[in-house]
mmCIF file of C-alpha atoms in Angstrom:
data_model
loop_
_atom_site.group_PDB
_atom_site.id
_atom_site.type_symbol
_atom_site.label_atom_id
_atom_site.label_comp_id
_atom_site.label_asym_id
_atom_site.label_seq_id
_atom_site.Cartn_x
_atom_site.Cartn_y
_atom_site.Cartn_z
ATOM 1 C CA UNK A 24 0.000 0.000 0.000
ATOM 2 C CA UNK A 25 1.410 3.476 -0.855
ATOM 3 C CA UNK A 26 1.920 6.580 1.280
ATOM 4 C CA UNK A 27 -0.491 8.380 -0.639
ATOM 5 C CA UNK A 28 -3.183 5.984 0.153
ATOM 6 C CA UNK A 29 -2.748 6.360 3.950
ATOM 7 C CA UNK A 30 -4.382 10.093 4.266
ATOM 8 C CA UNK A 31 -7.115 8.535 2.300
ATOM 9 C CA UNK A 32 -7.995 5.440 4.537
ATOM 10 C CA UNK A 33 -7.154 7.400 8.035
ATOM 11 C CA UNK A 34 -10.121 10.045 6.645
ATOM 12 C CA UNK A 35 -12.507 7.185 5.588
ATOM 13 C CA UNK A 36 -14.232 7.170 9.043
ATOM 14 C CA UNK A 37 -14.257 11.186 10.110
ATOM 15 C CA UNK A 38 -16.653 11.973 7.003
ATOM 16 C CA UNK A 39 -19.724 9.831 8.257
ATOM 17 C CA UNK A 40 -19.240 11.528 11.379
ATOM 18 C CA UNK A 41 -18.911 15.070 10.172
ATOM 19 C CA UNK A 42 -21.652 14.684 7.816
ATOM 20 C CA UNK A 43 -23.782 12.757 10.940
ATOM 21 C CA UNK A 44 -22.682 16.241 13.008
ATOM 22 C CA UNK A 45 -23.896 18.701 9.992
ATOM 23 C CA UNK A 46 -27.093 17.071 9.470
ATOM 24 C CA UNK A 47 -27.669 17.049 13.792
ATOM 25 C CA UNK A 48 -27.105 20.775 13.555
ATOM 26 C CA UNK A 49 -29.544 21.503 11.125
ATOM 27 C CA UNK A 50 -32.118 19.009 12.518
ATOM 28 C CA UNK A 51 -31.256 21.459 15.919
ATOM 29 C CA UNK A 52 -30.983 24.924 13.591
ATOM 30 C CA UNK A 53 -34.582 23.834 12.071
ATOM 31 C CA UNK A 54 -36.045 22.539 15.754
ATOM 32 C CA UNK A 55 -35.075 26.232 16.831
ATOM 33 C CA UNK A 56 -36.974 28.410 14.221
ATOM 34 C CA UNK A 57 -40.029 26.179 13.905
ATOM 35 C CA UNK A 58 -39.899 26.858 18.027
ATOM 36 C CA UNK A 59 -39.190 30.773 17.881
ATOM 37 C CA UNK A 60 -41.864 30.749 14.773
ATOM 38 C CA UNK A 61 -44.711 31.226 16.717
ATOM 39 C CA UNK A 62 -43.193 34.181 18.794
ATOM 40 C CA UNK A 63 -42.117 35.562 15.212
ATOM 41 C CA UNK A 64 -45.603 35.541 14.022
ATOM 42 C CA UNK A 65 -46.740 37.190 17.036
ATOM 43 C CA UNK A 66 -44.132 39.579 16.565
ATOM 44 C CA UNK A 67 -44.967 40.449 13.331
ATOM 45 C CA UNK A 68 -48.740 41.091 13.756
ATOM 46 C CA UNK A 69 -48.776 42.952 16.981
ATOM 47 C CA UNK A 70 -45.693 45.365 16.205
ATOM 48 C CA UNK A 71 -44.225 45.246 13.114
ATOM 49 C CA UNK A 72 -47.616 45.740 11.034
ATOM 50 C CA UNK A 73 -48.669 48.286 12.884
ATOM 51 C CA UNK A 74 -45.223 49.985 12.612
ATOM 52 C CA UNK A 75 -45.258 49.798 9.152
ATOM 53 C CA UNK A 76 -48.871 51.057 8.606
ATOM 54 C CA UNK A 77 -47.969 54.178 10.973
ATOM 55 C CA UNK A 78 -45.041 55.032 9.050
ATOM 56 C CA UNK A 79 -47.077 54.898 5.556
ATOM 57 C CA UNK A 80 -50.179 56.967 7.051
ATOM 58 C CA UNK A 81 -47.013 59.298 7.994
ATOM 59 C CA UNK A 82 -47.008 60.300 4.191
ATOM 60 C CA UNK A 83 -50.382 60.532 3.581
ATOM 61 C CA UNK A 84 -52.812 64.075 3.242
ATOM 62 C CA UNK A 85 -55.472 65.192 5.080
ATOM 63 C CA UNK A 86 -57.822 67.906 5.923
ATOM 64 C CA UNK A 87 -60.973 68.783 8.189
ATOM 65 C CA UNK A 88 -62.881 65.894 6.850
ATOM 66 C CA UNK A 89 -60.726 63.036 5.206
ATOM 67 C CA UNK A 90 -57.886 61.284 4.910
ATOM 68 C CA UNK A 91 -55.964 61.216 1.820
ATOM 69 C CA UNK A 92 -53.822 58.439 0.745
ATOM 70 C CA UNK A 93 -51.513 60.326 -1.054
ATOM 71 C CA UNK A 94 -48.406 60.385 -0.922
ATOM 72 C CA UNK A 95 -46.721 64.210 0.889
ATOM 73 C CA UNK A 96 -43.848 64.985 2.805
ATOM 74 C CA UNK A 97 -45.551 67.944 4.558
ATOM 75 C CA UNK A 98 -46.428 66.313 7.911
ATOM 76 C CA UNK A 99 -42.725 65.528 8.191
ATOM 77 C CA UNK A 100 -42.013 69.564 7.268
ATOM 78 C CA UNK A 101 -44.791 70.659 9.498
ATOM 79 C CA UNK A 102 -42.917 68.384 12.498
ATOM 80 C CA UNK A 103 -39.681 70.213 12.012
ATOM 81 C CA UNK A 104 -41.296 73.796 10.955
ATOM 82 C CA UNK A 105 -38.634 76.253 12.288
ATOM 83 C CA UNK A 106 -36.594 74.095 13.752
ATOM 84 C CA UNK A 107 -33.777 76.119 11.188
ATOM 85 C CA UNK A 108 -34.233 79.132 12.764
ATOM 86 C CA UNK A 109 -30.967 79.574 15.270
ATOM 87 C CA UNK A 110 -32.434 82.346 16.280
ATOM 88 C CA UNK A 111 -35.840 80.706 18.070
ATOM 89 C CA UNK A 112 -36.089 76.926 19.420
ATOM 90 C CA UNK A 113 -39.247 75.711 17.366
ATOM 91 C CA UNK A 114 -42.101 73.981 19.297
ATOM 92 C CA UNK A 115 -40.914 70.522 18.103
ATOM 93 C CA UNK A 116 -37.110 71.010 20.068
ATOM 94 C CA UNK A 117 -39.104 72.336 23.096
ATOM 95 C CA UNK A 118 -41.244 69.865 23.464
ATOM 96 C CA UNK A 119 -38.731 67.505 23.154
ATOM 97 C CA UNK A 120 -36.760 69.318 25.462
ATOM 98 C CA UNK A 121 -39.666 69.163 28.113
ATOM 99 C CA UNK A 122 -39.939 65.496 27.623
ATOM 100 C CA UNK A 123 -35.965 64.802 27.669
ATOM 101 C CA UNK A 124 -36.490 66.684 31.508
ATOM 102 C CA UNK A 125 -39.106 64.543 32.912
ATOM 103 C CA UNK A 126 -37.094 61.489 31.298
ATOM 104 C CA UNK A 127 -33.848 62.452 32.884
ATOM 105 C CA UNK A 128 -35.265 63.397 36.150
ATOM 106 C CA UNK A 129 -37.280 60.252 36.386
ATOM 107 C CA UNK A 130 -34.052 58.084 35.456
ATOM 108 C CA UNK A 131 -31.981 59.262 37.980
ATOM 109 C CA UNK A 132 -34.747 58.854 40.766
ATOM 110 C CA UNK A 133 -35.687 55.663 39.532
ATOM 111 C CA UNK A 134 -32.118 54.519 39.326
ATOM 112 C CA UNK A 135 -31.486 55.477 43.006
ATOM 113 C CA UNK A 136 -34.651 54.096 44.546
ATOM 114 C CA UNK A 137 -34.496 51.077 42.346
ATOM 115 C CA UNK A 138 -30.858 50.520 43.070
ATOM 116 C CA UNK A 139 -31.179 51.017 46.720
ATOM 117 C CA UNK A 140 -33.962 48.493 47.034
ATOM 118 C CA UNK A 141 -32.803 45.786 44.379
ATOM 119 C CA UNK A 142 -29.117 46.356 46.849
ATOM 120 C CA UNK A 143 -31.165 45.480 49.710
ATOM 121 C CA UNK A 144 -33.238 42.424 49.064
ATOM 122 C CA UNK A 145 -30.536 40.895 46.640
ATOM 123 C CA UNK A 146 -27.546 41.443 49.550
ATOM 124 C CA UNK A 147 -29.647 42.162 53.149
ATOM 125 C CA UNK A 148 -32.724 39.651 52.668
ATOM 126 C CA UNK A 149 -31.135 36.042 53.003
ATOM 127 C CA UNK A 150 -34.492 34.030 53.031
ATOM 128 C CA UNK A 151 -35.948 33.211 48.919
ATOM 129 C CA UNK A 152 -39.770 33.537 50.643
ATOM 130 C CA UNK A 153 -39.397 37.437 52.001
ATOM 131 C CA UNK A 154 -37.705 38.391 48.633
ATOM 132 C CA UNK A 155 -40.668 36.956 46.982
ATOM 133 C CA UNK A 156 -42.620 38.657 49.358
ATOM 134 C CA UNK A 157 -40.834 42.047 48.914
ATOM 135 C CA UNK A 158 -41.046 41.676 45.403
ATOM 136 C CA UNK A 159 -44.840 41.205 45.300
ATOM 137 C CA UNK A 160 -45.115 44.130 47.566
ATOM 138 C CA UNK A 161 -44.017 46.415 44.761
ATOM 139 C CA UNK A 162 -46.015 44.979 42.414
ATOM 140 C CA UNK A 163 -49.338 46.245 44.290
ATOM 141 C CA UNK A 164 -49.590 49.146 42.688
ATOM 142 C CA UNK A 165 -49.750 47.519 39.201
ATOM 143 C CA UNK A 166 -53.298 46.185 40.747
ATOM 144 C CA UNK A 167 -54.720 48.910 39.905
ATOM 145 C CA UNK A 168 -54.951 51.079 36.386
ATOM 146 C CA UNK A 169 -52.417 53.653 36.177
ATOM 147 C CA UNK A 170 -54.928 56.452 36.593
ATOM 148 C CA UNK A 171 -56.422 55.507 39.841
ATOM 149 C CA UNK A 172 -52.453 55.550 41.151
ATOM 150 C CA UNK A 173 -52.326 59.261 39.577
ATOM 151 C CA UNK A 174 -55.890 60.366 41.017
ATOM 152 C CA UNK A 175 -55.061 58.860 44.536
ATOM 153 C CA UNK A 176 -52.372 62.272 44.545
ATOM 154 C CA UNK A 177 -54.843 64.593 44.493
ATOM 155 C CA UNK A 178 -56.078 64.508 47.923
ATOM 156 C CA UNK A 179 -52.559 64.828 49.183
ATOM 157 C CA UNK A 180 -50.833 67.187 46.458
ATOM 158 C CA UNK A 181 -53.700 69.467 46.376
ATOM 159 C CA UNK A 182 -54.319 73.500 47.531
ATOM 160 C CA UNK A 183 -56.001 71.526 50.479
ATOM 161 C CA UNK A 184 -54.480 68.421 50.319
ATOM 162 C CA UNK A 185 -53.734 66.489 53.302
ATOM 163 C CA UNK A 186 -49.566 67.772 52.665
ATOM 164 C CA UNK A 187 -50.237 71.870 52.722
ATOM 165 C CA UNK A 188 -52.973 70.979 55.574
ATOM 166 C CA UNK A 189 -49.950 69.091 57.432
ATOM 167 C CA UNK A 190 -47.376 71.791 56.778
ATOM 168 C CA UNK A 191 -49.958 74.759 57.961
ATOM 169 C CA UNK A 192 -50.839 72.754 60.726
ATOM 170 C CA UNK A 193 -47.424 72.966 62.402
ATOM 171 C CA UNK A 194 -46.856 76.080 61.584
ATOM 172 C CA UNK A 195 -44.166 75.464 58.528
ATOM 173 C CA UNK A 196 -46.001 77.201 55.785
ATOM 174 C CA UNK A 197 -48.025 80.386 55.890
ATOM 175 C CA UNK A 198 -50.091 79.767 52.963
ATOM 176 C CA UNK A 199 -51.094 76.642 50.562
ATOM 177 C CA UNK A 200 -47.371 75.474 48.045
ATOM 178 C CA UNK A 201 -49.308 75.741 44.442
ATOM 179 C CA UNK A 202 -46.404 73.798 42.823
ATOM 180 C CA UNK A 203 -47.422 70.602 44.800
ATOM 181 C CA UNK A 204 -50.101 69.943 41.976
ATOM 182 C CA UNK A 205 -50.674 70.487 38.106
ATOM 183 C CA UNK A 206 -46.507 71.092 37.904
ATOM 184 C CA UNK A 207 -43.357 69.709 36.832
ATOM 185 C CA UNK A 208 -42.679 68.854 40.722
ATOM 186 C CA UNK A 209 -46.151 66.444 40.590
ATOM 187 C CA UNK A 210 -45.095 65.289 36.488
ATOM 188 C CA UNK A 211 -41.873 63.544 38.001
ATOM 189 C CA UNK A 212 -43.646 61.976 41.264
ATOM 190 C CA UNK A 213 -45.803 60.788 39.307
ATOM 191 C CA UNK A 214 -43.762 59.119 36.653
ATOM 192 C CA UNK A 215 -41.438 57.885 39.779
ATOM 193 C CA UNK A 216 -44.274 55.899 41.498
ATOM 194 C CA UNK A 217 -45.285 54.478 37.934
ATOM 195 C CA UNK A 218 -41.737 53.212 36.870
ATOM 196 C CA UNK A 219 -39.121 52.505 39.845
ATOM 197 C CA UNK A 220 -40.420 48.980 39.738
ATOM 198 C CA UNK A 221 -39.283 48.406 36.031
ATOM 199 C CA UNK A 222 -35.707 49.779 37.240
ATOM 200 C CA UNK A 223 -36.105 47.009 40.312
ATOM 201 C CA UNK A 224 -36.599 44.005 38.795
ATOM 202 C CA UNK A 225 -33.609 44.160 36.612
ATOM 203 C CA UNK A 226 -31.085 45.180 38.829
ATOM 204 C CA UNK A 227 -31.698 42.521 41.034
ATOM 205 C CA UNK A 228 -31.917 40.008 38.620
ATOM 206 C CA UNK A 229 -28.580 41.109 37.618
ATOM 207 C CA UNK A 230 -27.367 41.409 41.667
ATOM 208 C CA UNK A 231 -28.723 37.900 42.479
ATOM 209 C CA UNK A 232 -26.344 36.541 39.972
ATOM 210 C CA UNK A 233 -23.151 37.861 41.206
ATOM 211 C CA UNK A 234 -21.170 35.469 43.026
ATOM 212 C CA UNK A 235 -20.902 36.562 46.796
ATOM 213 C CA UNK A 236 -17.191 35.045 46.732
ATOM 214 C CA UNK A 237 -16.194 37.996 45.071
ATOM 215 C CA UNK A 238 -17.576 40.268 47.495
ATOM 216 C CA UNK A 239 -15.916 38.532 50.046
ATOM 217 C CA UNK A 240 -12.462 38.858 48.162
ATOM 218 C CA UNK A 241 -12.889 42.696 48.151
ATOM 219 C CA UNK A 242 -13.186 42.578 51.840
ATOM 220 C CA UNK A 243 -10.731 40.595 52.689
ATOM 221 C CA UNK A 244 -8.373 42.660 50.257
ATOM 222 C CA UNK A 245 -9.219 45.356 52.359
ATOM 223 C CA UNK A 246 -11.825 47.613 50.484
ATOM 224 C CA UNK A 247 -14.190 49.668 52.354
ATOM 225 C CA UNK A 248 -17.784 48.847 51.760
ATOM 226 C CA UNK A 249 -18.276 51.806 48.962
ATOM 227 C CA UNK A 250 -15.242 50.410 47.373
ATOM 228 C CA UNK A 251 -16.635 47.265 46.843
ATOM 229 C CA UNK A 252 -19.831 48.816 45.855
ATOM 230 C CA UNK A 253 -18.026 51.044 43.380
ATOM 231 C CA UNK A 254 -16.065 48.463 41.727
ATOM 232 C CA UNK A 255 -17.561 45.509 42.275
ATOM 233 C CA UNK A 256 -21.130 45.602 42.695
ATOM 234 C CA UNK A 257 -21.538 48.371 39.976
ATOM 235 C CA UNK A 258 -20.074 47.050 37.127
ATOM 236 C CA UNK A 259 -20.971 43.370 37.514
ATOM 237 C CA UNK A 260 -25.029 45.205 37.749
ATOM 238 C CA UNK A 261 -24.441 47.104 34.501
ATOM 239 C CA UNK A 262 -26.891 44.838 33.101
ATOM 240 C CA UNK A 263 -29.937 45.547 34.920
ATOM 241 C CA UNK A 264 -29.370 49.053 35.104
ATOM 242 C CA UNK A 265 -28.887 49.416 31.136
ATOM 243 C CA UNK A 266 -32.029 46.716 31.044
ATOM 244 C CA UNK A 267 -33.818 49.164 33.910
ATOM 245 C CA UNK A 268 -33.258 52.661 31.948
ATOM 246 C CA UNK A 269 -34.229 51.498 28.445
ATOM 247 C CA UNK A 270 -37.712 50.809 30.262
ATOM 248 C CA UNK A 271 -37.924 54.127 32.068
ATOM 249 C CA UNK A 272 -36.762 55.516 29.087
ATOM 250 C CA UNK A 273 -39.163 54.132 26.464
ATOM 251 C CA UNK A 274 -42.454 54.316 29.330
ATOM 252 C CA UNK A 275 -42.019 58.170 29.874
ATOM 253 C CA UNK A 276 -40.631 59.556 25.800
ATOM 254 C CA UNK A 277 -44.146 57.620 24.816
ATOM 255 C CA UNK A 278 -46.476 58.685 28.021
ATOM 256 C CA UNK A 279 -49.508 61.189 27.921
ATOM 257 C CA UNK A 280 -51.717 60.071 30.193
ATOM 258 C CA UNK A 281 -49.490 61.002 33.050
ATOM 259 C CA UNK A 282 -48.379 64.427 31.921
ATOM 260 C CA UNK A 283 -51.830 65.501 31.182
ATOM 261 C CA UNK A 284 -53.289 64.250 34.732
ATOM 262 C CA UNK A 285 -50.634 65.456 36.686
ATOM 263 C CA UNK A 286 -49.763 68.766 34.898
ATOM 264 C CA UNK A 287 -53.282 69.855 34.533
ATOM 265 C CA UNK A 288 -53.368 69.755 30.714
ATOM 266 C CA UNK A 289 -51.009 72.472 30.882
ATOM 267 C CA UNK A 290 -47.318 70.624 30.126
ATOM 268 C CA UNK A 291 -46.397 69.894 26.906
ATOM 269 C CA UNK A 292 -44.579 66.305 25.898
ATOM 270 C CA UNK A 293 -44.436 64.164 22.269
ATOM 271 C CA UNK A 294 -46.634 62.351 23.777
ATOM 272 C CA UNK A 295 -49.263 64.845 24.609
ATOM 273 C CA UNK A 296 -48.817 66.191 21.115
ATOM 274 C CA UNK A 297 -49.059 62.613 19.796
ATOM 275 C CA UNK A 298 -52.576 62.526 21.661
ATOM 276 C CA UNK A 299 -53.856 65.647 20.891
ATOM 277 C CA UNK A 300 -53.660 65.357 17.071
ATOM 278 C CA UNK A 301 -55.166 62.118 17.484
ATOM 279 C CA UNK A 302 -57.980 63.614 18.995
ATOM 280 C CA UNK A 303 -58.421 66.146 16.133
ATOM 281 C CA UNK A 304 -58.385 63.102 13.702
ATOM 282 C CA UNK A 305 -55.019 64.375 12.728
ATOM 283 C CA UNK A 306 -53.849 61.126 12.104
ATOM 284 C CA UNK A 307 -50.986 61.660 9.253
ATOM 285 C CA UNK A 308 -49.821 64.140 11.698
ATOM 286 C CA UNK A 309 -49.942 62.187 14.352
ATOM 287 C CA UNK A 310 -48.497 59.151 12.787
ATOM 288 C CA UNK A 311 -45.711 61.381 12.000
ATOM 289 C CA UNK A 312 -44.815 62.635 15.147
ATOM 290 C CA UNK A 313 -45.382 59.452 16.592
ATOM 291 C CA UNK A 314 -42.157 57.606 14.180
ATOM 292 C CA UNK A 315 -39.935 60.706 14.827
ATOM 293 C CA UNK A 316 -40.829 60.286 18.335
ATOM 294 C CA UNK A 317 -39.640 56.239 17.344
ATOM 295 C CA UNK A 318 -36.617 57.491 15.953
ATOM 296 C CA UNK A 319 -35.720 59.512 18.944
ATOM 297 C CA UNK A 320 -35.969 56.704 21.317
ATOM 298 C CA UNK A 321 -34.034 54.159 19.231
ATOM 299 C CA UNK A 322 -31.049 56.458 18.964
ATOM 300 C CA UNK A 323 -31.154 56.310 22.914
ATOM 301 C CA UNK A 324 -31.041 53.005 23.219
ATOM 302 C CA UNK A 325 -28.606 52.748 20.857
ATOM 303 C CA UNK A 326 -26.370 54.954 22.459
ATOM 304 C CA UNK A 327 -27.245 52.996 25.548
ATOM 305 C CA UNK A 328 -26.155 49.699 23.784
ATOM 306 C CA UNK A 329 -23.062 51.647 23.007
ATOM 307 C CA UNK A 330 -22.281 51.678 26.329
ATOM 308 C CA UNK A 331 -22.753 48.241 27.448
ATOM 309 C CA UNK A 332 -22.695 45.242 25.517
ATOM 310 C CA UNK A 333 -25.856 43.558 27.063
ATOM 311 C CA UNK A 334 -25.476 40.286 24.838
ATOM 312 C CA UNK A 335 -21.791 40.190 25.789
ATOM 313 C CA UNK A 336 -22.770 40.999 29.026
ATOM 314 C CA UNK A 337 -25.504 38.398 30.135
#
């Protein structure tokens, strides 16, 4: 038998195999999108239809009575209408502006109540039954609708709510605080109470998998407990809180309800806007605003994405 016929024999067995491996991964490969296919058509119905049917009534005409279905790039110019002028923000940037506040605001109270309280039960509450228990503690708000949880402010927030009848009571306040209600002050409570729970649950899902040994090497290399929090607890929760913002982010660009309940009707967000022309039977308009107010919140989480890779990083 020759040398050259060696090679050939010693690869005689290993191409049943590989072929026996390639045709298990595609039985797997197929197994996995005939799974995920019923998810996909989900998908596709409930969002992506109704995505793409906003974005064409964005092009279409209108007027008082009708909608046209024709195609115009004037809802788009009517969006941006002086937004060229340097010298004047147009109403589009402001309102954006407004919204961008209440976002920011509510992300950084969200991210320290939700932080503090996914720290605690994930490193302070030992037992699996009281973190359950926690856990469905802050979920009884979401019993009831989201405006019932807004109204229920009222009586306290009001001219002569139960706070400014405290407060003049012992003597701290002369006269009613207006901003307590129907303000930017009651806008951000309010989006607070509706959202630190979506900043929670992440975090701790993202605490509860960090292995305590490493905590326990930080102290016994001698860091102080905010060291340990600072480089250890921190970056190994980057998860959750990147998972945590893109929901407060998303909940309050989008919200109306909110802003008009608690500002009195008298704040302006994209959302409100959104709502408004709806309500006109604006809808071309409204679809409009509605996909630059998509676009807006995409390059967020984009930029958020930037910043941590979340598939590297779970």
């Amino acid at each position: 038998m020759t040398e050259a016929a060696l090679p050939a024999l010693a690869d005689a067995p290993i191409a049943p195999a590989a072929a026996s491996l390639a045709a298990k991964t595609r039985r797997r490969r197929a197994l996995a999108y005939v799974q995920a296919a019923p998810m996909a058509l989900v998908f596709g119905f409930f969002f992506l239809v109704p995505l793409l049917l906003t974005l064409m009534v964005s092009f279409w005409d209108y007027n008082e009575y009708e909608i046209i279905p024709a195609f115009t790039l004037q809802n788009y110019v009517d969006v941006f209408e002086g937004c060229l002028d340097t010298g004047n923000a147009c109403t589009t940037l402001r309102t954006y502006l407004s919204t961008l506040k209440f976002c920011a605001l509510t992300w950084v109270f969200t991210l320290l109540i939700g932080f503090t309280v996914a720290y605690f039960v994930a490193f302070h509450v030992r037992s699996r039954n009281v973190q359950m228990v926690l856990f469905l503690v802050c979920t009884i708000p979401f019993w009831t609708s989201n405006v019932i949880r807004m109204i229920s402010w009222i009586p306290l927030l009001g001219r002569n709510g139960l706070v400014n009848d405290t407060l003049m009571g012992l003597g701290l306040i002369a006269r009613p605080i207006e901003g307590l209600l129907y303000s930017d002050f009651a806008v951000v409570l309010a989006f607070v109470h509706l959202n630190t729970v979506f900043m929670i649950v992440p975090i701790f899902n993202s605490m509860a998998r960090i292995d305590r040994a490493l905590i326990e090497a930080a102290y016994d290399a001698g860091a102080t407990g905010w060291q340990t929090l600072w480089n250890v607890v921190i970056p190994l929760a980057k998860p959750g809180i990147a998972i945590g913002s893109i929901f407060v982010i998303t909940l309050v660009m989008g919200d109306f309800v909110t802003v008009g309940v608690m500002g009195g009707q008298q704040i302006a967000s994209v959302g409100k806007v959104i709502q408004v022309q709806m309500s006109a039977l604006q809808l071309p308009a409204a679809a409009a605003n509605a996909v630059v107010l998509l676009g807006a919140v995409m390059l967020m989480i984009v930029a958020m994405t930037r910043l941590i890779d979340l598939r590297k990083e779970l």
